[in-house]
């Protein structure tokens, strides 16, 4: 049976909620994020994006770019509640949903033709029901796999609805820059550019052996498949996910232990947060490390007790990284941490109730702050240089 996947992503999510709740913000550049001296932009309304304001940009830069902007710190409780309403609507459209973040998710709609006039009509109906439930606009992409569905939801943002039919795949993909492929960062983009590959179409026509030489066998195969619109990853509902993890490819390779530790601390914070959001704990921690020559290693450790705490994850990740010998003259290109083997949270607090409760309080506070100012804001002291 042909697979069909729908990707839903809210437009300028936090900023749109603010515009919905404050009539005077509508049609104006609204920037949501940390307003303190080290604040970072969580998101900006499309009016503010015209001035070049983007997520993750220092707030000071945003203020310079958009002098007449409306700057707000936002209310994460509200966004979480709206997110809950959005996912409630999504659950009416498919039993198989993979939430990707607070405002986006995949739905597997394979074999559901009987419930719809057409896939486009189904997407329209979903957008309409989200709007009725929340007063907010979503962009939707529908395609034969996850990669294409995510790409499709972005193609006509805001208020987009794009269906990529099988016969359209190459036509849609070919002219797009290779950067539009998941996992193609600045470095890989440069490497491909040196080979004369700028568009996805050019990539699809390249001899895979050439790519393997530059990128390594695994990355080459993955990239090559995506360039031809092939992606077999299933939609994985969170409760069935086998691991929760985060990885980053650095704009420049890291050479110093201090930089590596800082990155690990950041990743541990993100993984901890996601575990706690999912209400679960991980028994096994795994790290992934990729060097400048694309050689990649993973190491894992099963802990005596499952955890969702940044410190535990960080300490384990550091220990695991130390097990991988640093090749001479090479820097670290990518680091990743993931947790798996999800434990039963109730069991944990029985073991060590006092300590766990104390930690839980602390983390409740941290999470509330992170939630309020965006994931990037609250980091442990060492990260703030
Ligand atoms: P996105 O879906 O990436 O962005 P968006 O919804 O604001 O805009 P659009 O999808 O139309 O491009 O992220 C969803 C929300 O997550 C966003 O509204 C705010 C938050 N967020 C951060 O706090 N920090 C970030 O760096 C990013 C990318 C998002
Ligand atoms: Mg969005």
XYZ file of C-alpha atoms and ligand atoms in Angstrom:
415
model
C 0.000 0.000 0.000
C 1.246 3.516 -0.786
C 2.370 5.411 2.280
C 1.036 8.917 2.886
C 2.372 11.222 5.564
C 1.091 14.591 6.683
C 3.310 17.161 8.416
C 1.696 19.997 10.349
C 3.599 23.043 11.596
C 2.086 26.158 13.106
C 3.035 29.517 11.593
C 5.234 31.726 13.822
C 3.732 29.831 16.713
C 4.527 31.850 19.876
C 4.180 35.162 18.033
C 0.842 34.147 16.503
C -0.526 33.279 19.930
C 0.520 36.736 21.148
C -1.161 38.383 18.148
C -4.296 36.349 18.753
C -4.421 37.417 22.403
C -3.488 41.080 21.865
C -5.470 42.778 19.157
C -3.039 45.692 19.123
C -0.188 43.352 18.022
C -1.942 42.160 14.875
C -0.262 43.035 11.589
C 2.773 44.273 13.548
C 6.298 42.898 14.008
C 6.146 40.852 17.217
C 9.277 39.243 18.662
C 9.008 36.678 21.455
C 11.975 35.639 23.550
C 14.251 36.400 26.462
C 14.303 40.121 27.161
C 17.326 40.072 29.478
C 20.834 41.123 28.407
C 21.628 37.627 27.076
C 18.155 37.048 25.690
C 17.626 35.088 22.502
C 14.722 35.289 20.050
C 12.319 32.339 20.341
C 10.390 33.379 17.295
C 9.218 36.388 15.338
C 5.981 37.152 13.521
C 6.191 37.174 9.738
C 5.979 40.982 9.863
C 9.190 40.979 11.943
C 10.913 38.445 9.675
C 10.817 41.058 6.886
C 13.422 42.925 8.949
C 15.616 39.837 9.112
C 14.664 38.778 12.641
C 15.004 35.009 13.169
C 14.727 32.371 15.900
C 17.851 31.866 18.035
C 19.232 35.318 17.160
C 20.454 37.436 20.098
C 17.662 39.740 21.197
C 20.060 42.700 20.969
C 20.462 42.029 17.223
C 16.705 41.759 16.780
C 16.234 45.125 18.498
C 18.750 46.686 16.144
C 17.135 45.199 13.046
C 13.583 45.975 14.033
C 13.467 49.254 15.900
C 9.678 49.465 16.007
C 9.121 45.848 16.973
C 6.955 44.712 19.862
C 9.176 42.659 22.179
C 7.516 40.251 24.589
C 8.750 37.478 26.867
C 5.661 35.396 26.198
C 3.795 32.875 28.266
C 4.861 29.301 27.952
C 1.875 28.019 29.909
C -0.389 29.454 27.236
C 1.703 27.970 24.414
C 1.682 24.544 26.088
C -2.067 24.684 26.473
C -2.545 25.700 22.834
C -0.170 22.916 21.816
C -2.333 20.448 23.696
C -5.399 21.711 21.787
C -3.552 21.379 18.471
C -2.554 17.771 19.189
C -6.128 17.037 20.242
C -7.244 18.142 16.759
C -4.477 16.084 15.128
C -5.690 13.006 16.987
C -9.001 13.284 15.110
C -7.133 12.917 11.822
C -4.907 9.910 12.454
C -4.257 7.369 15.189
C -0.521 7.452 14.427
C 1.020 10.787 15.390
C 4.624 11.676 16.055
C 5.017 15.000 17.852
C 8.244 16.689 16.756
C 8.044 19.780 18.886
C 5.545 21.998 20.623
C 3.999 23.115 17.338
C 4.660 20.385 14.788
C 4.061 16.749 14.163
C 3.770 13.966 11.627
C 0.577 12.029 10.988
C 0.530 8.735 9.158
C -2.547 8.830 6.918
C -1.781 5.688 4.936
C -4.890 3.768 3.871
C -7.282 6.462 5.076
C -8.593 7.376 1.602
C -12.096 6.299 2.645
C -12.210 9.186 5.133
C -11.445 11.912 2.623
C -12.552 13.328 -0.705
C -8.926 13.923 -1.549
C -5.693 14.379 0.368
C -5.829 18.122 -0.282
C -9.347 18.291 1.121
C -8.162 16.378 4.209
C -5.345 18.849 4.726
C -7.759 21.787 4.311
C -10.109 20.248 6.837
C -7.292 19.816 9.341
C -6.219 23.449 8.922
C -9.821 24.558 9.385
C -10.315 22.502 12.539
C -7.071 23.795 14.050
C -8.208 27.328 13.285
C -11.618 26.720 14.834
C -10.059 25.222 17.976
C -7.269 27.757 18.474
C -7.737 30.750 16.164
C -4.299 29.983 14.707
C -3.005 29.093 11.275
C -1.070 25.915 10.485
C 0.896 24.992 7.387
C 0.440 21.470 6.118
C 2.477 19.231 3.845
C 1.274 15.898 2.497
C 3.604 13.498 0.717
C 4.641 9.847 0.424
C 7.233 10.130 3.236
C 8.407 12.182 6.198
C 11.196 14.052 4.443
C 8.905 15.218 1.647
C 5.976 15.985 3.954
C 8.128 18.243 6.141
C 9.571 19.922 3.095
C 6.057 20.386 1.684
C 4.663 22.077 4.796
C 7.441 24.648 4.514
C 7.148 25.358 0.777
C 4.240 27.796 0.965
C 4.508 28.976 4.557
C 2.693 30.863 6.071
C -0.803 29.424 5.564
C 0.623 26.759 3.270
C -0.930 23.563 2.001
C 1.204 21.540 -0.381
C 0.552 18.006 -1.584
C 3.482 16.319 -3.316
C 2.196 13.538 -5.535
C 4.575 10.746 -6.505
C 4.949 11.979 -10.044
C 5.828 15.481 -8.774
C 8.692 14.452 -6.501
C 11.609 15.072 -8.841
C 10.112 18.262 -10.250
C 9.653 19.719 -6.763
C 13.001 18.549 -5.387
C 15.321 19.263 -8.317
C 15.559 23.054 -8.167
C 15.849 23.274 -4.355
C 19.247 24.007 -2.794
C 20.867 20.985 -1.095
C 20.605 22.804 2.235
C 16.921 21.999 2.264
C 17.800 18.386 3.022
C 17.762 17.441 6.713
C 21.276 17.125 8.032
C 22.983 19.219 5.400
C 24.719 21.916 7.395
C 27.121 24.616 6.300
C 30.153 22.312 6.128
C 28.497 19.640 4.055
C 26.998 22.343 1.886
C 30.526 23.640 1.233
C 31.862 20.195 0.443
C 29.054 19.615 -2.028
C 29.528 23.068 -3.537
C 33.193 22.226 -4.206
C 31.979 19.200 -6.141
C 29.733 21.554 -8.128
C 26.573 20.311 -6.410
C 24.234 23.098 -5.424
C 20.766 21.769 -6.074
C 19.050 18.575 -4.988
C 18.626 17.715 -8.664
C 22.396 17.867 -9.202
C 22.918 15.699 -6.133
C 20.505 13.070 -7.411
C 22.476 12.850 -10.658
C 25.880 12.488 -8.973
C 27.665 9.146 -8.986
C 27.158 7.781 -5.470
C 30.746 6.497 -5.366
C 31.975 10.066 -5.683
C 29.783 11.090 -2.776
C 31.005 8.151 -0.702
C 34.583 9.295 -1.090
C 33.805 12.724 0.288
C 31.086 11.988 2.831
C 31.599 8.369 3.859
C 29.388 5.464 2.897
C 26.576 6.033 5.357
C 26.052 9.770 4.872
C 26.384 9.403 1.115
C 23.668 6.752 0.930
C 21.325 8.708 3.203
C 21.796 11.922 1.265
C 21.546 10.220 -2.075
C 18.256 8.561 -1.117
C 16.776 11.816 0.154
C 17.839 13.654 -3.003
C 15.746 11.167 -4.940
C 12.836 11.525 -2.541
C 13.381 8.157 -0.845
C 12.827 8.008 2.925
C 11.493 4.916 4.681
C 11.460 6.189 8.246
C 8.175 5.363 9.944
C 6.014 7.819 11.858
C 6.850 6.955 15.463
C 4.422 7.917 18.180
C 6.365 9.264 21.180
C 5.273 6.470 23.525
C 6.691 3.988 21.061
C 9.900 5.901 20.412
C 12.854 3.798 21.406
C 15.084 6.723 22.193
C 14.993 10.445 22.815
C 18.049 12.293 21.680
C 19.641 15.402 20.295
C 22.672 15.919 18.119
C 24.433 18.936 16.701
C 26.786 19.437 13.813
C 29.049 22.357 14.623
C 29.642 25.219 12.203
C 33.378 24.753 12.953
C 34.922 21.527 14.292
C 35.659 21.578 18.038
C 39.205 20.973 19.203
C 39.341 21.831 22.906
C 38.049 19.606 25.683
C 36.343 22.622 27.177
C 34.329 23.278 24.029
C 33.401 19.619 23.809
C 32.233 19.601 27.426
C 30.214 22.748 26.884
C 28.490 21.132 23.944
C 27.839 17.967 25.952
C 26.333 20.011 28.752
C 24.042 21.743 26.299
C 22.959 18.452 24.730
C 22.457 16.812 28.131
C 20.195 19.721 29.050
C 18.133 19.261 25.907
C 17.812 15.503 26.264
C 16.935 15.849 29.960
C 14.282 18.377 29.131
C 12.752 16.217 26.445
C 12.729 13.175 28.701
C 11.017 15.156 31.428
C 8.519 16.606 28.934
C 7.709 13.067 27.808
C 7.309 12.117 31.474
C 9.877 9.375 31.228
C 13.405 8.414 32.235
C 16.186 6.661 30.350
C 18.076 3.634 31.586
C 20.730 3.737 28.874
C 22.666 6.780 27.720
C 24.376 6.755 24.350
C 26.752 9.223 22.796
C 27.660 9.701 19.174
C 30.797 11.464 18.104
C 31.842 12.260 14.561
C 35.242 13.621 13.665
C 36.334 15.914 10.863
C 36.956 12.947 8.562
C 33.366 11.750 9.150
C 34.515 8.722 11.143
C 31.728 8.135 13.642
C 31.665 6.296 16.967
C 28.940 5.489 19.443
C 29.308 4.381 23.051
C 26.579 3.440 25.489
C 26.173 2.778 29.158
C 23.300 1.378 31.149
C 22.912 3.142 34.471
C 22.005 1.419 37.737
C 18.871 3.598 37.795
C 17.057 5.400 35.006
C 17.409 9.175 34.883
C 15.993 12.322 33.311
C 18.427 14.653 35.034
C 20.863 16.858 33.150
C 23.751 16.224 35.583
C 23.498 12.431 35.341
C 23.226 12.549 31.570
C 26.128 14.984 31.307
C 28.397 12.966 33.617
C 27.665 9.750 31.726
C 28.132 11.384 28.341
C 31.498 12.801 29.401
C 32.593 9.396 30.646
C 31.534 7.796 27.366
C 33.299 10.406 25.247
C 36.514 9.740 27.154
C 36.340 6.154 25.871
C 36.729 7.331 22.291
C 40.292 8.152 21.316
C 40.550 11.529 19.650
C 42.221 11.058 16.243
C 45.313 13.195 15.812
C 44.803 16.555 14.112
C 41.070 16.107 13.801
C 38.317 18.078 15.466
C 34.850 17.009 16.499
C 32.291 17.635 13.803
C 29.181 16.290 15.485
C 28.108 15.297 18.976
C 24.926 13.581 19.997
C 23.411 12.241 23.193
C 20.383 10.011 23.458
C 18.563 8.157 26.175
C 16.756 4.855 25.753
C 15.347 2.029 27.795
C 12.580 4.101 29.303
C 12.015 3.369 32.957
C 8.966 3.557 35.078
C 9.139 6.911 36.836
C 7.077 5.811 39.818
C 9.614 3.145 40.684
C 12.427 5.643 40.884
C 10.944 7.930 43.476
C 10.461 4.935 45.769
C 14.178 4.226 45.766
C 15.406 7.631 46.675
C 12.394 9.711 47.409
C 14.016 12.647 49.192
C 16.781 13.259 46.728
C 14.502 12.727 43.767
C 11.916 15.139 45.094
C 14.531 17.815 45.621
C 15.838 17.333 42.115
C 12.331 17.310 40.717
C 11.606 20.679 42.307
C 14.778 22.138 40.882
C 14.020 20.768 37.450
C 10.431 21.974 37.575
C 11.846 25.435 38.087
C 14.431 25.049 35.316
C 11.853 23.692 32.910
C 9.452 26.503 33.648
C 12.208 28.990 32.827
C 13.308 27.158 29.715
C 9.748 26.936 28.655
C 9.273 30.614 29.222
C 12.366 31.856 27.468
C 12.991 29.137 24.933
C 15.109 26.053 25.195
C 18.369 27.893 24.648
C 18.104 30.295 27.538
C 18.556 28.364 30.758
C 21.854 26.572 30.786
C 24.165 25.657 33.585
C 26.645 28.312 34.725
C 29.503 26.979 32.681
C 27.747 27.480 29.417
C 27.431 31.187 29.992
C 30.834 32.505 29.089
P 9.170 26.712 14.617
O 8.031 25.902 14.099
O 10.542 26.383 14.177
O 8.948 28.244 14.251
P 7.607 29.088 14.210
O 6.402 28.253 14.433
O 7.762 30.234 15.138
O 7.632 29.671 12.744
P 7.370 28.905 11.363
O 7.088 27.474 11.693
O 6.212 29.597 10.747
O 8.642 29.084 10.589
O 9.178 26.683 16.192
C 7.977 26.629 16.973
C 8.112 27.451 18.237
O 9.216 26.955 19.010
C 8.408 28.903 17.979
O 7.221 29.658 17.803
C 9.152 29.299 19.217
C 9.869 28.042 19.649
N 11.300 28.112 19.260
C 12.222 28.595 20.192
O 11.863 28.922 21.324
N 13.547 28.698 19.809
C 13.988 28.357 18.554
O 15.187 28.476 18.253
C 13.024 27.857 17.602
C 13.445 27.470 16.210
C 11.700 27.758 18.004
Mg 6.146 26.465 13.415
